CSV table of C-alpha atoms and ligand atoms in Angstrom, one decimal:
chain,number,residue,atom,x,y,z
A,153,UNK,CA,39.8,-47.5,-21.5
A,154,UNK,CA,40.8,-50.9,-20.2
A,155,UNK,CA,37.6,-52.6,-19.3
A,156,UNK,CA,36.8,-54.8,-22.8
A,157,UNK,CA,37.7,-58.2,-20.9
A,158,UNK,CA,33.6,-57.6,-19.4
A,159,UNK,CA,32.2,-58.0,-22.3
A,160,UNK,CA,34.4,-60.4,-24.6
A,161,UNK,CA,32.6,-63.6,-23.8
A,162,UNK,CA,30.2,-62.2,-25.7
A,163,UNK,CA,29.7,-62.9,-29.4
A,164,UNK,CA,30.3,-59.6,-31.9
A,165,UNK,CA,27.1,-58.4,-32.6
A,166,UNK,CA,26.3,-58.2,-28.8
A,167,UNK,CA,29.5,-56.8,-27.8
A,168,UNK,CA,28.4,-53.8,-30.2
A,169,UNK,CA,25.7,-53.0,-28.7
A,170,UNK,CA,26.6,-53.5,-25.4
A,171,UNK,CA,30.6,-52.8,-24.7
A,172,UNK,CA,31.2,-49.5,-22.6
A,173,UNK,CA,27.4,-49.0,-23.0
A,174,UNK,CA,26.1,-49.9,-19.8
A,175,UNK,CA,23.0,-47.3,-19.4
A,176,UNK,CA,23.6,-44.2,-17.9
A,177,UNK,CA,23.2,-44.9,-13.7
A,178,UNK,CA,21.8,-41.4,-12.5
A,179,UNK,CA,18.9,-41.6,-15.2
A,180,UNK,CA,18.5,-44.8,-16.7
A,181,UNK,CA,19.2,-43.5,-20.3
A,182,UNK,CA,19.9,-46.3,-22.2
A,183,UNK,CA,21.5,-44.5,-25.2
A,184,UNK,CA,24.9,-43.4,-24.1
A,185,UNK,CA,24.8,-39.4,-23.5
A,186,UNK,CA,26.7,-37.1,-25.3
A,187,UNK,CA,28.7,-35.6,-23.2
A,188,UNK,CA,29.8,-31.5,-23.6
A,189,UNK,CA,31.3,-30.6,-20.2
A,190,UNK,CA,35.5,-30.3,-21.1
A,191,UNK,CA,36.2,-30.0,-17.2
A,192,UNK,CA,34.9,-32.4,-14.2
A,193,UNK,CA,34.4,-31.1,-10.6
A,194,UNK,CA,36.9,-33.1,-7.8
A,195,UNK,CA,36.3,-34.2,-4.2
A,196,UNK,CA,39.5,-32.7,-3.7
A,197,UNK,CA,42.2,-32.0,-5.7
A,198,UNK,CA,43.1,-35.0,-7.1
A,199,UNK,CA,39.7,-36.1,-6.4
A,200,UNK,CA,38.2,-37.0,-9.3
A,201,UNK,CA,35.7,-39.5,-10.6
A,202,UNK,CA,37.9,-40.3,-13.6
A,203,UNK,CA,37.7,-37.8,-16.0
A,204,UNK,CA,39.7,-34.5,-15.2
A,205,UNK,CA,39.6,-32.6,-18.8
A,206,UNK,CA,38.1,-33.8,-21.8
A,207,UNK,CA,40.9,-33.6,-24.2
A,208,UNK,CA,42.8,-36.3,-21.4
A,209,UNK,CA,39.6,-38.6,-21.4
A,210,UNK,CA,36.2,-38.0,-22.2
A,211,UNK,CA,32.8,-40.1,-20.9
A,212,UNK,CA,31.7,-40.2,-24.5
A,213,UNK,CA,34.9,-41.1,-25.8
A,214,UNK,CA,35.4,-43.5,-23.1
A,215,UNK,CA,32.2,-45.6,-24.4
A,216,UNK,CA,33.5,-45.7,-27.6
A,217,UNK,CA,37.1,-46.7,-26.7
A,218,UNK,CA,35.3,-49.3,-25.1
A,219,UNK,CA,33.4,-50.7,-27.7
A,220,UNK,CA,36.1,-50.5,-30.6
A,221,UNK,CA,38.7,-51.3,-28.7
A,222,UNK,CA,36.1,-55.0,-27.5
A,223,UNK,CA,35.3,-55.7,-31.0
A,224,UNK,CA,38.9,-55.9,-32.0
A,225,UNK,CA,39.9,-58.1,-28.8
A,226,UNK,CA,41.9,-55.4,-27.3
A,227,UNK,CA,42.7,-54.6,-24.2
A,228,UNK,CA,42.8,-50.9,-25.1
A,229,UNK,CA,41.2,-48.2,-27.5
A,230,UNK,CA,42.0,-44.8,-28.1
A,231,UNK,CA,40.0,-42.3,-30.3
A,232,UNK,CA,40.7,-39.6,-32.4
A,233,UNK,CA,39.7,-37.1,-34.7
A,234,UNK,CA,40.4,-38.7,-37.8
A,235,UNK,CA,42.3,-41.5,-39.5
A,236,UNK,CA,45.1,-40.0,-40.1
A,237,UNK,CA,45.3,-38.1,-37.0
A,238,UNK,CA,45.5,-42.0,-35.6
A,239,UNK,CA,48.1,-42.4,-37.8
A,240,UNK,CA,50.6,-39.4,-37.1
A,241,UNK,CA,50.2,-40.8,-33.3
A,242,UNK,CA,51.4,-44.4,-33.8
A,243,UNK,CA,54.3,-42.7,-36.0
A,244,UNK,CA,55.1,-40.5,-33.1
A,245,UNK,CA,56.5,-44.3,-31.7
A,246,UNK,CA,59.7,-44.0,-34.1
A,247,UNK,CA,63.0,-42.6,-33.2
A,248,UNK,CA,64.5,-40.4,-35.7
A,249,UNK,CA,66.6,-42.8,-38.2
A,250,UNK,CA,63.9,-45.9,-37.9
A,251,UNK,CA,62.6,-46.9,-41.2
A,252,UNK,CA,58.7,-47.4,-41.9
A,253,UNK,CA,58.5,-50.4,-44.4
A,254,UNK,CA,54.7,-49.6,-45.8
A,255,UNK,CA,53.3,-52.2,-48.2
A,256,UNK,CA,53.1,-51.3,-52.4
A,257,UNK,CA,49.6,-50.1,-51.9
A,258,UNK,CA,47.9,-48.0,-49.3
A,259,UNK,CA,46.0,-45.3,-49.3
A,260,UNK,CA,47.2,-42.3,-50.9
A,261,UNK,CA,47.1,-40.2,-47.4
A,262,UNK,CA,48.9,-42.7,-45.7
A,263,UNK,CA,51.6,-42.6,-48.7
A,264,UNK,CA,51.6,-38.5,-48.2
A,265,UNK,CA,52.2,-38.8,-44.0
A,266,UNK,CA,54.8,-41.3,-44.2
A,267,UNK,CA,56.7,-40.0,-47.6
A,268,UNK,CA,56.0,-36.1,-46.9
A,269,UNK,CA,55.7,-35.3,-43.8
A,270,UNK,CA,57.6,-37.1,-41.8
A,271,UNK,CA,60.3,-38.5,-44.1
A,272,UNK,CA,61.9,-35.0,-44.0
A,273,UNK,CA,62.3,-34.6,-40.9
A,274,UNK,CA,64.5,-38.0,-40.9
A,275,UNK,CA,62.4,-40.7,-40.9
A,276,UNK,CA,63.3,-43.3,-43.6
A,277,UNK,CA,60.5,-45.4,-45.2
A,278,UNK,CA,60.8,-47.8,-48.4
A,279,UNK,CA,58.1,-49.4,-50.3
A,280,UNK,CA,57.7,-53.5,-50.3
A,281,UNK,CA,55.8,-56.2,-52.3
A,282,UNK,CA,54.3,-57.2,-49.1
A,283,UNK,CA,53.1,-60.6,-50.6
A,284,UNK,CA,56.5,-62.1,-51.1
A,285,UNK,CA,57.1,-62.9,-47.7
A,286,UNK,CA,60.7,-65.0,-48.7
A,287,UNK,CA,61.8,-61.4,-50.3
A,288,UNK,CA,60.8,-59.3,-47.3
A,289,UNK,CA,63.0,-62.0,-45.3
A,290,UNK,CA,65.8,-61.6,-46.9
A,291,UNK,CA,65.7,-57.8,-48.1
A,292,UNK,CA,65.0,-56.6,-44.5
A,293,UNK,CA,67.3,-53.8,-44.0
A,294,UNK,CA,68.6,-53.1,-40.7
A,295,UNK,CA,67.0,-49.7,-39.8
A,296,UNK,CA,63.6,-50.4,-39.5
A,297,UNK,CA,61.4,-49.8,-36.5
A,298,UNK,CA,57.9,-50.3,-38.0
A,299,UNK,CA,55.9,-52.6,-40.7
A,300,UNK,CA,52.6,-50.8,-42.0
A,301,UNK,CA,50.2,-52.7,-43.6
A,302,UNK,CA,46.7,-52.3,-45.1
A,303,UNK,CA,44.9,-55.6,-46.0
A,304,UNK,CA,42.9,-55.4,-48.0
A,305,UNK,CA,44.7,-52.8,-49.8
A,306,UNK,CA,42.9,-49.5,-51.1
A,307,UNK,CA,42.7,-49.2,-53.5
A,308,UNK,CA,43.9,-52.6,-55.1
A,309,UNK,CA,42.5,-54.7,-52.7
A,310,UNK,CA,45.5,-56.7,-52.7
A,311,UNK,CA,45.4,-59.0,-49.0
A,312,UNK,CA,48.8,-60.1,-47.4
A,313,UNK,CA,49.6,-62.9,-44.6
A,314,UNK,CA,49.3,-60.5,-41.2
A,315,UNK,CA,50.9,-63.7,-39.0
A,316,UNK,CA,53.5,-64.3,-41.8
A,317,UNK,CA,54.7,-60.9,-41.7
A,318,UNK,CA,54.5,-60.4,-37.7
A,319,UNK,CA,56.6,-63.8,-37.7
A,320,UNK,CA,59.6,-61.6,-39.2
A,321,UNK,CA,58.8,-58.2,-38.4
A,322,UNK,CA,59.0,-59.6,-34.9
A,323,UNK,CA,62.6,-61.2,-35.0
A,324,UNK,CA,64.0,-57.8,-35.9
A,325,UNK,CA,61.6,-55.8,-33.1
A,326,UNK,CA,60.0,-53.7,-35.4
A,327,UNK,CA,56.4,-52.9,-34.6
A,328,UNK,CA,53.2,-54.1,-36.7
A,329,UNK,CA,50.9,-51.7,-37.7
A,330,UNK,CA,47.7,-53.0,-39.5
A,331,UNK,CA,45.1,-50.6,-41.2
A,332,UNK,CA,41.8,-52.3,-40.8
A,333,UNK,CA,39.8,-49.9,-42.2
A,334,UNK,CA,38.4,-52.0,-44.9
A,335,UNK,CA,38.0,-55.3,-43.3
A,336,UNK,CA,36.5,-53.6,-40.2
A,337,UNK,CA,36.7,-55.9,-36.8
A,338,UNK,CA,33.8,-57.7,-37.8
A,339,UNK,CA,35.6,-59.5,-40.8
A,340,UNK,CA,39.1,-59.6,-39.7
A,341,UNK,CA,41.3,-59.0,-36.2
A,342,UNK,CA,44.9,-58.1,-37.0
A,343,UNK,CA,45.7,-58.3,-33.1
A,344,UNK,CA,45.1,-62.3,-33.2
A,345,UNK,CA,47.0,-62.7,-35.7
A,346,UNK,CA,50.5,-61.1,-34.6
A,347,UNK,CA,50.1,-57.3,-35.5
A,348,UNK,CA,51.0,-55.3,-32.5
A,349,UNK,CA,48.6,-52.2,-33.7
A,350,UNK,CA,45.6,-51.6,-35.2
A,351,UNK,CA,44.8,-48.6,-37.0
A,352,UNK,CA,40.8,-47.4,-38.8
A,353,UNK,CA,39.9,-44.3,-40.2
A,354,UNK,CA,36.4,-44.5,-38.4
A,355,UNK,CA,35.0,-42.2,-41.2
A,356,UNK,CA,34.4,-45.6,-43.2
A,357,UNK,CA,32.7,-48.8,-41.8
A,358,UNK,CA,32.9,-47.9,-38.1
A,359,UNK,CA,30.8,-44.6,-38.8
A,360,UNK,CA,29.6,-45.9,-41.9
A,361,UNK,CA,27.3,-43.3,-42.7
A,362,UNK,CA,29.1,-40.6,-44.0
A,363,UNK,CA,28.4,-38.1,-41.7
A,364,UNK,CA,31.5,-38.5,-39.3
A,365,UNK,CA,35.4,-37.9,-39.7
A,366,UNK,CA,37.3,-40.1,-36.8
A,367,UNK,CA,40.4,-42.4,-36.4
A,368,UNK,CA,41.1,-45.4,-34.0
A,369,UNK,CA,43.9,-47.0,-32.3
A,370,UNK,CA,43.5,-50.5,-30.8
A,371,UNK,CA,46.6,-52.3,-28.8
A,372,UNK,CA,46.9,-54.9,-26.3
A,373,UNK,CA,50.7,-54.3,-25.0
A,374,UNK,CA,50.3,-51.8,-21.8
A,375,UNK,CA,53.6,-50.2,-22.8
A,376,UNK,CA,52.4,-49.4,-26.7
A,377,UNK,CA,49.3,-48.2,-25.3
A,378,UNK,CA,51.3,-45.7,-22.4
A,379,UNK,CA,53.2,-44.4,-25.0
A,380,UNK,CA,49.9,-44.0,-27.3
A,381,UNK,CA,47.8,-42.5,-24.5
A,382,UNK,CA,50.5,-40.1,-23.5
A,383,UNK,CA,51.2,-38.5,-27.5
A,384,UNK,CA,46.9,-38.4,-27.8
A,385,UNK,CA,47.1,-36.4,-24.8
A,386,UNK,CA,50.0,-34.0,-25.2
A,387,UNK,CA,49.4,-34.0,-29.2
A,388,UNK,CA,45.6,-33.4,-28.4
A,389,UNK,CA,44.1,-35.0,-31.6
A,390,UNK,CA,41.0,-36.1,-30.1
A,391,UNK,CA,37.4,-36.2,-31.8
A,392,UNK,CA,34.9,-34.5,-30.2
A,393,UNK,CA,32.1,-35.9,-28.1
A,394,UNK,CA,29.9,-35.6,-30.9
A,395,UNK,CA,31.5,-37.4,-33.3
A,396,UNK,CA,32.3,-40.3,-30.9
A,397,UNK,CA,28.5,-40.3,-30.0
A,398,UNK,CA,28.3,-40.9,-34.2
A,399,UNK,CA,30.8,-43.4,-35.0
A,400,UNK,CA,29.4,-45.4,-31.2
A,401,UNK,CA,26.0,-45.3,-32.8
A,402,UNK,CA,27.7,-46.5,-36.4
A,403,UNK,CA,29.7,-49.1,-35.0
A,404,UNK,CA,26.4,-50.7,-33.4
A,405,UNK,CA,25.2,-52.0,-36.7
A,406,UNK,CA,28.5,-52.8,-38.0
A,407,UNK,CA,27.8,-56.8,-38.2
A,408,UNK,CA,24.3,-56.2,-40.0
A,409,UNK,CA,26.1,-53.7,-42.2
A,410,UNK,CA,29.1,-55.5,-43.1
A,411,UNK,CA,27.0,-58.7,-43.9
A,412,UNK,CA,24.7,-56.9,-46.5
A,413,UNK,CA,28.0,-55.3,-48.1
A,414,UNK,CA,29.8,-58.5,-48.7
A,415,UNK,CA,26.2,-59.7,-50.0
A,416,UNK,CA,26.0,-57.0,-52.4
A,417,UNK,CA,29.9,-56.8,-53.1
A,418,UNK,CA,29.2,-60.7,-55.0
A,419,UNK,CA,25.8,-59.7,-56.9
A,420,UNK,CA,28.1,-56.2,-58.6
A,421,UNK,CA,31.7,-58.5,-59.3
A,422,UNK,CA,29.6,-61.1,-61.1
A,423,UNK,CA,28.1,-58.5,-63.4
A,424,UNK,CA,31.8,-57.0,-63.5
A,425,UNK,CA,33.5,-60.4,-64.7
A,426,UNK,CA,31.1,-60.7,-67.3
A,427,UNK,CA,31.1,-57.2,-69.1
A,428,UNK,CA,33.0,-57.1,-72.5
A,429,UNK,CA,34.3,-53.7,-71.4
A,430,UNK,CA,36.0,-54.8,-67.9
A,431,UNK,CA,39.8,-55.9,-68.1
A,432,UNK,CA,40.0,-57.3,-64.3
A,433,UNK,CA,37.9,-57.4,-61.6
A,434,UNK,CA,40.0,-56.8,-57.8
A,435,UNK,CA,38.4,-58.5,-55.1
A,436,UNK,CA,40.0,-61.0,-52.0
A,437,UNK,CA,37.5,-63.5,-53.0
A,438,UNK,CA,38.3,-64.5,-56.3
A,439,UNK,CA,40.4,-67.6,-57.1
A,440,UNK,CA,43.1,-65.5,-59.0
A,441,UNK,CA,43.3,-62.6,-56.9
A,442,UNK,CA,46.9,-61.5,-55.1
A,443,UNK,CA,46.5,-62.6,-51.7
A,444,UNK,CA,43.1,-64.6,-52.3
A,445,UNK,CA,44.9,-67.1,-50.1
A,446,UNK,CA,45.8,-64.6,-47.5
A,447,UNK,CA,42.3,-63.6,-47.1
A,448,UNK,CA,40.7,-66.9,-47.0
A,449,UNK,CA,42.7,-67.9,-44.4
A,450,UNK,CA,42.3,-64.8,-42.1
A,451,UNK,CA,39.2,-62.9,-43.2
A,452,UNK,CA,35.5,-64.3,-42.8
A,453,UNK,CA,34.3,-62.3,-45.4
A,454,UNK,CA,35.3,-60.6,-47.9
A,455,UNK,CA,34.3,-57.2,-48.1
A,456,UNK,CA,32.4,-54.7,-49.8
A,457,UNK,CA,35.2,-52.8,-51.7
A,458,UNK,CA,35.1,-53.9,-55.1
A,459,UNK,CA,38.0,-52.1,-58.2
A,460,UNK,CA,38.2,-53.3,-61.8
A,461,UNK,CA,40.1,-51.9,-64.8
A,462,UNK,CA,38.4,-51.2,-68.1
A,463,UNK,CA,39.9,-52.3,-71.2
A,464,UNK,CA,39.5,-49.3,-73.3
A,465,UNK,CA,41.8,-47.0,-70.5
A,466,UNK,CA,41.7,-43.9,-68.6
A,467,UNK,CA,38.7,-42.6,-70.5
A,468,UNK,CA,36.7,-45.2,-70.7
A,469,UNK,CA,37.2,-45.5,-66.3
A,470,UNK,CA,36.4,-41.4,-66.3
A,471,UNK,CA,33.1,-42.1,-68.5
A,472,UNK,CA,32.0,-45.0,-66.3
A,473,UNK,CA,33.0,-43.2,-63.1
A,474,UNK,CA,30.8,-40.3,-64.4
A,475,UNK,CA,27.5,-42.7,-65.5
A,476,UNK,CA,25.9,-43.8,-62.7
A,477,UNK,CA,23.3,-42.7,-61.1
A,478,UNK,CA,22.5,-44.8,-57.8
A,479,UNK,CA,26.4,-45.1,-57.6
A,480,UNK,CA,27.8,-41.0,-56.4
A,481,UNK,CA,31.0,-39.9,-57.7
A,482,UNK,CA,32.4,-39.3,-54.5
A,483,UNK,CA,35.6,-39.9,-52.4
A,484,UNK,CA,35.1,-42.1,-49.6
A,485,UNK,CA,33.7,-45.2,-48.5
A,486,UNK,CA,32.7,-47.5,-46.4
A,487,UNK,CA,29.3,-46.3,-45.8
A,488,UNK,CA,25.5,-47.0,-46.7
A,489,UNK,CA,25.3,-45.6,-49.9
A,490,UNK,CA,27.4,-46.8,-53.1
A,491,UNK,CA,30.2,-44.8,-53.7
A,492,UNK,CA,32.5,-44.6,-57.4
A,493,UNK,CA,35.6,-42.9,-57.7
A,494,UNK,CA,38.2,-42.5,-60.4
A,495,UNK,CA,41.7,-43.6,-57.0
A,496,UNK,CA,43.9,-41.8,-60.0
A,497,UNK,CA,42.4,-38.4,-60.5
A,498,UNK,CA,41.2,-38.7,-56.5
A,499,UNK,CA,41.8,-40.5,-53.5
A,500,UNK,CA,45.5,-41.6,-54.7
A,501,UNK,CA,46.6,-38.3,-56.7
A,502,UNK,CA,49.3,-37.5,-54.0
A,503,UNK,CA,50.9,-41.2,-54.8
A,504,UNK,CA,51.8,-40.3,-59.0
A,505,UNK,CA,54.9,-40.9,-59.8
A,506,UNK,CA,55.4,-42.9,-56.3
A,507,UNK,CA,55.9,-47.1,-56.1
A,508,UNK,CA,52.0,-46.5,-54.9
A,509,UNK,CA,50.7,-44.8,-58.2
A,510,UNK,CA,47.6,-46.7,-59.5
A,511,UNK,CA,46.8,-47.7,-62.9
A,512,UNK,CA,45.4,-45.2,-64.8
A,513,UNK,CA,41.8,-47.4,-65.8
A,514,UNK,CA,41.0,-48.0,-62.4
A,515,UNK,CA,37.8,-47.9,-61.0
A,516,UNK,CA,36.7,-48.1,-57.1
A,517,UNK,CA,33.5,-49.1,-55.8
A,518,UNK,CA,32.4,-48.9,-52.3
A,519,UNK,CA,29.3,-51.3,-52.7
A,520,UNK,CA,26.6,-50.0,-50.4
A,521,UNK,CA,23.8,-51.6,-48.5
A,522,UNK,CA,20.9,-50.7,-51.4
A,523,UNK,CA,18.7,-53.3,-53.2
A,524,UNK,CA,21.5,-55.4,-55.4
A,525,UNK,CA,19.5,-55.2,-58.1
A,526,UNK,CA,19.5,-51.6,-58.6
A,527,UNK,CA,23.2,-51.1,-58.4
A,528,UNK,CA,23.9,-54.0,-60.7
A,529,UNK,CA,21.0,-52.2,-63.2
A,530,UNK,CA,23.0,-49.2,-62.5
A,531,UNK,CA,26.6,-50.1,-63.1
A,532,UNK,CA,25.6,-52.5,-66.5
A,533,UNK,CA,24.2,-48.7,-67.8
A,534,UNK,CA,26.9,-47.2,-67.3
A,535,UNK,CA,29.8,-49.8,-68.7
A,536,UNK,CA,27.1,-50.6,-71.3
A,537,UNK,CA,28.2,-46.7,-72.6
A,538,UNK,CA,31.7,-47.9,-73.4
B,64,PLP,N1,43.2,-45.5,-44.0
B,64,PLP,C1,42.5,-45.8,-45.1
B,64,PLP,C2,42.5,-47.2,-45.7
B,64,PLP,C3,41.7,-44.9,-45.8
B,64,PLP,O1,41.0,-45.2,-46.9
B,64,PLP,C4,41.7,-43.5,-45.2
B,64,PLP,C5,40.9,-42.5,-45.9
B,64,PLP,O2,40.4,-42.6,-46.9
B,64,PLP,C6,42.5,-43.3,-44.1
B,64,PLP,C7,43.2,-44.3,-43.5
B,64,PLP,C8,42.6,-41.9,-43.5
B,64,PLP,O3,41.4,-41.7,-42.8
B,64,PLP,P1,40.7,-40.2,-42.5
B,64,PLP,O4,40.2,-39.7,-43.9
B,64,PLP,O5,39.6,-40.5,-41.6
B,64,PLP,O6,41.8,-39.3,-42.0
């Protein structure tokens, strides 16, 4: 898509709704259709009315592209079928012998693309403290083509300067990649800030309902974007009409969503920081928090991810993990219910024994949009058991 600029003088919560969604001219429909046809009939050959096959472009997809790729005040979007998919594309950018430089925490999936799959086949990457910006400056080695970021970080929720680290990245040409998967558009847009590429797995907030696997890819530079549209294309990891019917319906209430989340995210880390059995509480809003200052200055929120340690260690985080009852022991996030997880024994299992292991007596919490109440009822029962 390359149509956002329509819509972008409208405020966020319109854009949602509206971007790409223009109701459907033969009928009227005002819900955008879901459409199943893979091949589109031409005039003539060559005459066609935009779409050609759907795996090249899709009038489902389209829409979504659209909306996405508005909401993060890009100029283009490109879908696929899930985060990671998203993510082997925008690696597909590196020439063999360019180093990836992915910041100490990330998502244990992200770790296993980079470090597993296409390290070996000559891809360098190191791991960096991506908050000591006068370190990265200095340390920068020569090789490297691309800067991957998530902030926040999952599942530490650590938060690092996004225009600090463009400012450097960019004297050396290496290409800024920011995963804002957690923040979602509505909190924080990378793009403004420097970062030449933003990456989601849509199966979180942009869905946000659990009930849809998809990646995204937002850029404004037309010759990152070619090179993007032509590797989703020839690679062919693209979602299916389906699924970007889900995450376009998702993504409609993202700014209602994301408001309740952050609400709810407050009420459970004040019942966290006062529980005798929690060690530290992780979350971008509080005073002592790496990168608090980072995220004040380029989130407007702070999200509904919450982690904390418990004092007692990796038995006392299981027994919590395993307590609650409004709260599922689940992987994922991002969506309407509350979600625990042990990131050690789960999510991050492929980064032990990596710089990205986590601590052993961590807990993540993907705070929902329930009644606060409840799930601060429900998580004081369960640390109550230590
Ligand atoms: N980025 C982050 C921050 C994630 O948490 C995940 C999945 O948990 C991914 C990327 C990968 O996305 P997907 O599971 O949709 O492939």
């Amino acid at each position: 898509m390359d149509d956002a600029d329509q819509t972008v003088a409208h405020s966020f919560a319109t854009r949602a709704i509206h971007a790409g969604q223009e109701p459907e001219p033969t009928t009227g429909a005002v819900v955008t259709p879901i459409s199943l046809s893979t091949t589109f009939a031409q005039d003539g050959v060559g005459g066609h009315k935009g779409f050609e096959y759907s795996r090249s472009g899709n009038p489902t997809r389209a829409a979504l592209e659209t909306q996405v790729a508005s909401l993060e005040q890009a100029t283009h979007g490109l879908a696929f079928a899930s985060g990671l998919a998203a993510e082997d594309n925008i690696l597909r950018l590196l020439r063999p012998g360019q180093r990836t430089l992915l910041g100490n925490d990330a998502y244990g999936g992200t770790f296993r693309l980079i470090a597993k799959v296409w390290s070996p086949l000559g891809f360098p990457w190191s791991a960096v403290d991506l908050t000591d910006i006068d370190a990265l400056a200095r340390d920068w080695p020569d090789d490297v083509g691309m800067v991957w970021l998530e902030t926040p970080t999952n599942p530490l929720l650590t938060c690092f300067d996004i225009e600090a680290i463009a400012a450097i990245a960019h004297e050396h040409d290496a290409i800024v990649v920011v995963d804002n998967t957690f923040a979602t558009p509505y909190l924080q847009q990378p793009l403004t800030l420097g970062a030449d590429i933003v990456v989601h797995s849509a199966t979180k907030y942009l869905g946000g309902h659990s009930d849809v696997v998809g990646g995204f890819v937002a850029v404004n530079d037309n010759d990152l974007a070619e090179r993007l549209l032509f590797t989703q294309n020839a690679a062919g990891a693209i979602p299916s009409p389906f699924d970007c019917y889900l995450v376009l319906r998702g993504v409609k209430t993202l700014a209602v969503r994301m408001d309740r989340h952050c609400e709810n995210a407050r009420a459970v880390v004040d019942i966290l920081a006062g529980h005798r059995a929690v060690e530290r509480v992780l979350y971008p809003q509080l005073p002592d928090h790496p990168g608090h200052a980072a995220a004040a200055k380029q989130m407007s929120d702070f999200g509904g991810m919450v982690s904390f340690t418990l004092t007692a260690g990796r038995e006392a985080a299981m027994t919590v993990a395993d307590s609650t009852e409004i709260f599922t022991l689940a992987e994922s996030l991002g969506a309407v219910e509350s979600l625990i997880e042990h990131p050690g024994a789960m999510t991050h299992a492929s980064a032990a024994g990596s710089p990205l292991e986590v601590p052993d007596n961590l807990v993540r919490l993907s705070v929902g949009i329930e009644d606060a109440t409840d799930l601060v009822n429900d998580l004081a029962q369960a640390l109550d058991r230590i």
